[in-house]
Short mmCIF file of C-alpha atoms in Angstrom, two decimals:
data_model
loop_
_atom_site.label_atom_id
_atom_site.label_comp_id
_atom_site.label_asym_id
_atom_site.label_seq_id
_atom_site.Cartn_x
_atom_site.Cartn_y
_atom_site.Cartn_z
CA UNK A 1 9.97 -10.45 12.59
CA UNK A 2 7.86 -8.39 10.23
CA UNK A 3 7.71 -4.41 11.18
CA UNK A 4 4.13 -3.90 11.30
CA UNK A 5 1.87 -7.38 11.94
CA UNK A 6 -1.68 -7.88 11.52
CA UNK A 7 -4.04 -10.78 12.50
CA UNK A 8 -5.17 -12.04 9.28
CA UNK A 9 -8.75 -12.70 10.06
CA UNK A 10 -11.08 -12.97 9.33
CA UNK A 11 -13.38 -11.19 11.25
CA UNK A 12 -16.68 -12.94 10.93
CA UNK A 13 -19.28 -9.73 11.85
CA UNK A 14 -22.85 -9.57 11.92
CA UNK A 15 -24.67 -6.57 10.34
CA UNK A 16 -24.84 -3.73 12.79
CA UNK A 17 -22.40 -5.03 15.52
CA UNK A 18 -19.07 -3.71 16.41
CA UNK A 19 -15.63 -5.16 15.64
CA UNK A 20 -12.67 -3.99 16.87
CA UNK A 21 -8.88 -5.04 15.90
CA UNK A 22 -5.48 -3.96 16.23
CA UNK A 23 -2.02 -3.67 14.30
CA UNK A 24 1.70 -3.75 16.14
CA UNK A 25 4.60 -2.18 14.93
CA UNK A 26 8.21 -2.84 15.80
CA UNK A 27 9.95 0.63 15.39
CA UNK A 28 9.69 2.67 18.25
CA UNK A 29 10.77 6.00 16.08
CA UNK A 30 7.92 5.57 13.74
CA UNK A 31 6.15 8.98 13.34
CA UNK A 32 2.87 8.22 10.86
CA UNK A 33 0.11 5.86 11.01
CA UNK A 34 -2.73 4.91 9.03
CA UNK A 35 -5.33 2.64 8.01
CA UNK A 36 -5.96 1.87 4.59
CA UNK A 37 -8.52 -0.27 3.06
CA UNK A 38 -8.46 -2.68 0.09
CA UNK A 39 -11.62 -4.40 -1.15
CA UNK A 40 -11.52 -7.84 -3.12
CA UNK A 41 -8.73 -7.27 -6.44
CA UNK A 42 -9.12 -3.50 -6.13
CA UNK A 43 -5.93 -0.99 -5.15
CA UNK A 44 -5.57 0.13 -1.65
CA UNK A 45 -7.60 3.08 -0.17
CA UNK A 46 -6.80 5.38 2.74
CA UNK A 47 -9.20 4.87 5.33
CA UNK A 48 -7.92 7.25 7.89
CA UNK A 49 -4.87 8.58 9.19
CA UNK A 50 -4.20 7.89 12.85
CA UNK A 51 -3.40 11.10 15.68
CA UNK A 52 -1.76 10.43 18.79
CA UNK A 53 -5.20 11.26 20.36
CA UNK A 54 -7.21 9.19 18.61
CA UNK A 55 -9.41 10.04 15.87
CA UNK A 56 -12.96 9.54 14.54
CA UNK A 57 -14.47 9.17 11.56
CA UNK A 58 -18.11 8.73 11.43
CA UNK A 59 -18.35 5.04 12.61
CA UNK A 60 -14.84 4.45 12.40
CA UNK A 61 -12.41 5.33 15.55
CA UNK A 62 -8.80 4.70 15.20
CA UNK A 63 -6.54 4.83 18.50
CA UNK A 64 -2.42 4.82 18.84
CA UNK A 65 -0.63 3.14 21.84
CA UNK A 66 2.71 4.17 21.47
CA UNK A 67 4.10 2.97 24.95
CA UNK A 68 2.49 -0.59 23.41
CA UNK A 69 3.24 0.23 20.09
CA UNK A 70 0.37 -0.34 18.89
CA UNK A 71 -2.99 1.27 16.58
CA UNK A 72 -6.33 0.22 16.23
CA UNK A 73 -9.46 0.15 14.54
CA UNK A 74 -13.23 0.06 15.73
CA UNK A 75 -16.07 -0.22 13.33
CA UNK A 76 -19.31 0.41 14.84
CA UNK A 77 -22.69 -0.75 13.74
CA UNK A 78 -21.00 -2.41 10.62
CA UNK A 79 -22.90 -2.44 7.55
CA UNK A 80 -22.04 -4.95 4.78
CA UNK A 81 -20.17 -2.36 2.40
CA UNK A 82 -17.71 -2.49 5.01
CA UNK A 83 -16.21 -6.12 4.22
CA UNK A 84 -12.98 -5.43 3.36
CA UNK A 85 -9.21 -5.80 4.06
CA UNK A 86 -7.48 -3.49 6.22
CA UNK A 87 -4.47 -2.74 5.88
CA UNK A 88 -2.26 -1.25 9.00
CA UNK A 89 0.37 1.18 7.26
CA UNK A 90 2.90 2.79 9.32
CA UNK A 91 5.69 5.77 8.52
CA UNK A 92 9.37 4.97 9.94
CA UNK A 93 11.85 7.76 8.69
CA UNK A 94 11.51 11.16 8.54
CA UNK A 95 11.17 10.74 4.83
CA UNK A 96 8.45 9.00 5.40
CA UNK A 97 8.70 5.73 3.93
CA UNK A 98 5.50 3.02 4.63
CA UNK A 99 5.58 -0.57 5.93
CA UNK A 100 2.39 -2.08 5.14
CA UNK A 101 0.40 -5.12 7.91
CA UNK A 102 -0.60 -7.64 5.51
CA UNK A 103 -3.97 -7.05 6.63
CA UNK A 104 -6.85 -7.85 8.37
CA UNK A 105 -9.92 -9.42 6.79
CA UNK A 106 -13.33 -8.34 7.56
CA UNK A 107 -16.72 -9.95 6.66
CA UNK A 108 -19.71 -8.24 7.53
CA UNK A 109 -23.19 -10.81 7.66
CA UNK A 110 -26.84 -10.31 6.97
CA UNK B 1 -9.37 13.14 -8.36
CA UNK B 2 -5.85 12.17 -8.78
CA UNK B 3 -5.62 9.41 -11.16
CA UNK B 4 -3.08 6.47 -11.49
CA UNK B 5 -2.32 4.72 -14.37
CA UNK B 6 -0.93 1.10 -14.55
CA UNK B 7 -0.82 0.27 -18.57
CA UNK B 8 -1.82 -3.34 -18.30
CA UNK B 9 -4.20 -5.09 -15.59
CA UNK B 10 -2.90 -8.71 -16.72
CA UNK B 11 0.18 -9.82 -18.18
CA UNK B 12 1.60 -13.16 -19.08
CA UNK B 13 5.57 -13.33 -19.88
CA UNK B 14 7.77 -15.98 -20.06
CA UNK B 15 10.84 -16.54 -17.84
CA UNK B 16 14.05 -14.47 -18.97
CA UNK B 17 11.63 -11.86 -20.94
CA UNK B 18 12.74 -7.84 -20.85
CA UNK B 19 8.89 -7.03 -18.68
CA UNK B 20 8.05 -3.16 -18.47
CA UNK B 21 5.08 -2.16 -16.25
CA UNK B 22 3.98 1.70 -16.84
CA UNK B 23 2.63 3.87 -14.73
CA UNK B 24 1.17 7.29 -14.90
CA UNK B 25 -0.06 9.60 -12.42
CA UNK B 26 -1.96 13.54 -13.39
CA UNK B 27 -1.87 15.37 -10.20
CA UNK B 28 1.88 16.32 -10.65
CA UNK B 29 2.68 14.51 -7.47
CA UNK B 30 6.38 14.31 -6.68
CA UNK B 31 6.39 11.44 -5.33
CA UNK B 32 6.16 8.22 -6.89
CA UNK B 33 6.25 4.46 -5.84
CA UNK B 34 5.92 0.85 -6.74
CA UNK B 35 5.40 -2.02 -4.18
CA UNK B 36 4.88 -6.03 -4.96
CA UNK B 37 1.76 -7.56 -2.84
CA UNK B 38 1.82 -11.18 -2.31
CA UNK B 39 -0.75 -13.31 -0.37
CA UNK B 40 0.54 -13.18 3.58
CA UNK B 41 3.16 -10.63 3.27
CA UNK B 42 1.49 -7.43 2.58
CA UNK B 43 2.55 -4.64 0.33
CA UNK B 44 6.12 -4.30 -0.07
CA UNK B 45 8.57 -1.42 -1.50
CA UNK B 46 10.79 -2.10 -4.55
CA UNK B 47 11.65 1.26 -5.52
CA UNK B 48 10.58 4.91 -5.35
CA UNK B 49 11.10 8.42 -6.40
CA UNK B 50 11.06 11.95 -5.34
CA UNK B 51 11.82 13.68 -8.18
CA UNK B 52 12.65 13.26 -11.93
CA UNK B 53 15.83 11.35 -12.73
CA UNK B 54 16.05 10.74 -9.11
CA UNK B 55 15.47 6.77 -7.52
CA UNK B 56 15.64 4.93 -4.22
CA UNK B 57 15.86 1.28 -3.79
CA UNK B 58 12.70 0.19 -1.13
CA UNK B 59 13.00 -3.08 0.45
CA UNK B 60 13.18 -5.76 -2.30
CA UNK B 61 14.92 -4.38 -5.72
CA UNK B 62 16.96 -7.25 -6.48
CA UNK B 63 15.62 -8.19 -10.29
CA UNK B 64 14.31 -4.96 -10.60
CA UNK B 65 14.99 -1.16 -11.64
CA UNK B 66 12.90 1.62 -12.81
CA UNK B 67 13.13 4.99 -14.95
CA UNK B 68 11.42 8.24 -14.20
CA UNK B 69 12.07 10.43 -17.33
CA UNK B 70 8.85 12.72 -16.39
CA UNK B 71 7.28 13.73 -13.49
CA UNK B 72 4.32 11.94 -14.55
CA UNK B 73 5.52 8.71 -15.25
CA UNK B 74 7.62 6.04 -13.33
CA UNK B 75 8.36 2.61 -15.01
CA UNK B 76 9.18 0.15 -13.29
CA UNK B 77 11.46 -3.19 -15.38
CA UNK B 78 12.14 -6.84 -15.07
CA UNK B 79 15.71 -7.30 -16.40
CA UNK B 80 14.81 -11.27 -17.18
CA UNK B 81 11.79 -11.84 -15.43
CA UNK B 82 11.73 -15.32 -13.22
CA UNK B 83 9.10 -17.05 -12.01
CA UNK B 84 9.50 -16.02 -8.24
CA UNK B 85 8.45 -12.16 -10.17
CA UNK B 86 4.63 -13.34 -10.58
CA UNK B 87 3.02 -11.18 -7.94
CA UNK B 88 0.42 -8.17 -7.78
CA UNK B 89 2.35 -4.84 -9.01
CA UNK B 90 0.82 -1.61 -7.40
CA UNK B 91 2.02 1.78 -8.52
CA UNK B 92 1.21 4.69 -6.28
CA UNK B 93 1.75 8.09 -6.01
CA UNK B 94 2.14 11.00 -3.40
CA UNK B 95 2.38 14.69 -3.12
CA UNK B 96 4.78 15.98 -0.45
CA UNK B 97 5.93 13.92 2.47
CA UNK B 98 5.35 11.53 5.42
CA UNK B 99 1.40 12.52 6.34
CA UNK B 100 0.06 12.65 2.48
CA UNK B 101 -2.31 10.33 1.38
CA UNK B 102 -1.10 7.82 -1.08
CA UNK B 103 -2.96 7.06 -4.28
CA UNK B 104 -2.65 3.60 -5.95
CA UNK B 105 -3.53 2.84 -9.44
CA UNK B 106 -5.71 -0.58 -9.92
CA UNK B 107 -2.50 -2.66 -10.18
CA UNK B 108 -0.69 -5.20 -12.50
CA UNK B 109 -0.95 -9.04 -12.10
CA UNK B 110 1.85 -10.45 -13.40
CA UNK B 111 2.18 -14.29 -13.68
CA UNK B 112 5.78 -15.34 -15.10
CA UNK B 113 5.45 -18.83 -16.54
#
């Protein structure tokens, strides 16, 4: 079983509407979470980190479920610059070493 | 901005070839990294390091090793490269510990013939 696991996509979203998806993790100790994103053949970028309150950022909203082990991510009133992968990324020792979702794939429509 | 350098964007080598991929970061970060990323399995960890001279085996460093000589620069090599080696290499670098951002540089495509 993979440690952090993603549903692949892709999310088929129509300009302006809101998509919502989540990422679950397997380690019950892990202690960092975030949400990167990775556009076609380019390196990964961090989107947001993710609080144990739940975050915002702008149109993005990220919550954690620990009980459920779980994060996720809400993108409201999507524009098209926001087709991308993202990529669920999750801390597991105190050292803080990363296991990386394989992502989820976005598409944003006209 | 921090900036991460991976030498080559494409490279071709042939099965049992010595393979070096270089990478450079400028921000002084302490913390370096480099992962594989394959189609379905996500980013994974082959090695890292904390500190000059110093190196930690990630999750899949069988074939592999790496050197980190300066702060700036962690190499990452292909003893005799095989085929099951052709894969996305990212490089990435940190400063500090579990709640830093990373930075990646653009990557290395690798196909192994």
């Amino acid at each position: 079983r993979k440690e952090v696991e993603q549903d692949p996509g892709p999310f088929n979203v129509p300009e302006g509407a809101t998509v919502a998806f989540n990422c679950t993790y397997s380690n019950s100790a892990s202690q960092s979470f975030f949400w990167y994103r990775q556009d076609c053949r380019k390196e990964p970028k961090l989107l947001m980190s993710v609080y144990s309150s739940g975050n915002e950022d702008g149109r993005f909203t990220a919550q954690l479920n620990r009980a459920s082990q779980y994060i996720s991510l809400l993108i409201r009133d999507s524009k098209l610059s926001d087709s991308a992968t993202y990529l669920c990324v999750v801390g597991t020792d105190s050292w803080g070493k990363l296991q990386f979702g394989a992502g989820t794939q976005v598409v944003v429509t006209p | 901005d921090v900036k991460v350098t991976q030498s080559s964007r494409y490279l071709v080598k042939r099965t049992g070839e010595k393979v070096f991929l270089e990478c450079v970061q400028d921000m002084d970060h302490e913390n370096m990294f480099w992962y594989r990323q394959d189609p379905g399995l996500g980013l994974r960890l082959i090695y890292f390091s904390y500190d000059v001279k110093m190196k930690e085996k990630g999750d899949i460093p069988e074939g592999y090793s790496v050197s980190r000589e300066k702060k700036e620069r962690f190499s990452l090599i292909l003893e005799s490269a095989s085929t099951n080696q052709t894969s996305m290499y990212l490089c990435a670098s940190r400063q500090g510990g579990t709640n830093e951002k990373l930075f990646f540089g653009s990557g290395t495509q690798l196909s192994v013939l």
